[in-house]
XYZ file of C-alpha atoms in Angstrom:
92
model
C 107.831 87.525 78.189
C 109.242 87.295 81.707
C 112.893 88.312 81.750
C 113.694 87.841 85.431
C 112.109 86.507 88.609
C 112.868 87.410 92.217
C 111.778 84.860 94.809
C 110.999 87.307 97.584
C 109.261 85.057 100.123
C 108.889 81.311 100.306
C 108.258 79.130 103.296
C 105.976 77.926 106.041
C 105.193 80.371 108.814
C 103.151 80.720 111.975
C 100.231 83.123 111.765
C 102.238 85.752 113.680
C 105.241 85.374 111.387
C 102.969 85.698 108.363
C 101.442 88.865 109.810
C 104.921 90.304 110.370
C 105.992 89.464 106.807
C 102.866 90.833 105.142
C 102.903 93.989 107.268
C 106.580 94.604 106.459
C 106.044 94.152 102.714
C 102.984 96.394 102.641
C 104.705 99.016 104.802
C 107.637 99.169 102.375
C 105.320 99.574 99.382
C 103.348 102.314 101.157
C 106.590 104.131 101.987
C 107.708 103.810 98.351
C 104.495 105.425 97.117
C 104.616 108.177 99.739
C 108.194 109.052 98.784
C 107.339 108.875 95.096
C 104.368 111.169 95.652
C 106.570 113.601 97.559
C 109.228 113.639 94.831
C 106.597 114.237 92.130
C 104.986 117.087 94.032
C 108.265 118.697 95.076
C 108.302 122.109 93.495
C 104.862 121.632 91.964
C 102.012 121.192 94.410
C 99.541 120.737 91.547
C 101.255 117.686 90.032
C 98.990 114.642 89.650
C 99.737 112.144 92.424
C 96.475 110.240 92.144
C 98.139 106.935 91.203
C 100.285 106.931 94.334
C 97.361 108.135 96.457
C 95.200 105.301 95.145
C 97.926 102.692 95.692
C 98.440 103.792 99.308
C 94.698 103.485 99.927
C 94.590 100.052 98.248
C 97.573 98.815 100.234
C 95.997 99.993 103.495
C 92.842 98.081 102.563
C 94.934 94.976 101.827
C 96.667 95.293 105.193
C 93.310 95.500 106.982
C 91.962 92.552 105.012
C 94.986 90.455 105.967
C 94.589 91.389 109.637
C 91.051 90.004 109.551
C 92.284 86.817 107.858
C 95.075 86.567 110.452
C 92.599 86.727 113.343
C 90.666 83.772 111.898
C 93.775 81.678 111.238
C 95.440 82.475 114.573
C 92.694 80.695 116.466
C 93.026 77.578 114.315
C 96.656 76.942 115.319
C 97.538 76.159 111.703
C 100.626 77.263 109.820
C 100.657 79.141 106.554
C 102.726 78.788 103.401
C 103.668 82.009 101.666
C 105.014 82.149 98.125
C 105.917 85.524 96.743
C 107.673 85.754 93.420
C 108.062 89.006 91.531
C 108.061 88.666 87.761
C 109.958 91.336 85.827
C 109.449 92.046 82.134
C 111.366 94.387 79.870
C 108.931 96.567 77.916
C 109.449 98.391 74.632
């Protein structure tokens, strides 16, 4: 059951604006995982940080994939609609 929603992004954007938005969101998530990894490993270099390592790699792949999409759309002169809602659930 969804307990709360956050409407993070909604609107129509130029290709450049969309690139800026997506890059900013991905950059923040990468920074979150890097800081989380650092806090986990602080004092224990052998702590498992594989989840954060994997997420950083996945996010970098997503950023590259979006850049390729952006290049195709930029030439078309079309605008893009972005909808980004975060759904939050309370777990037992």
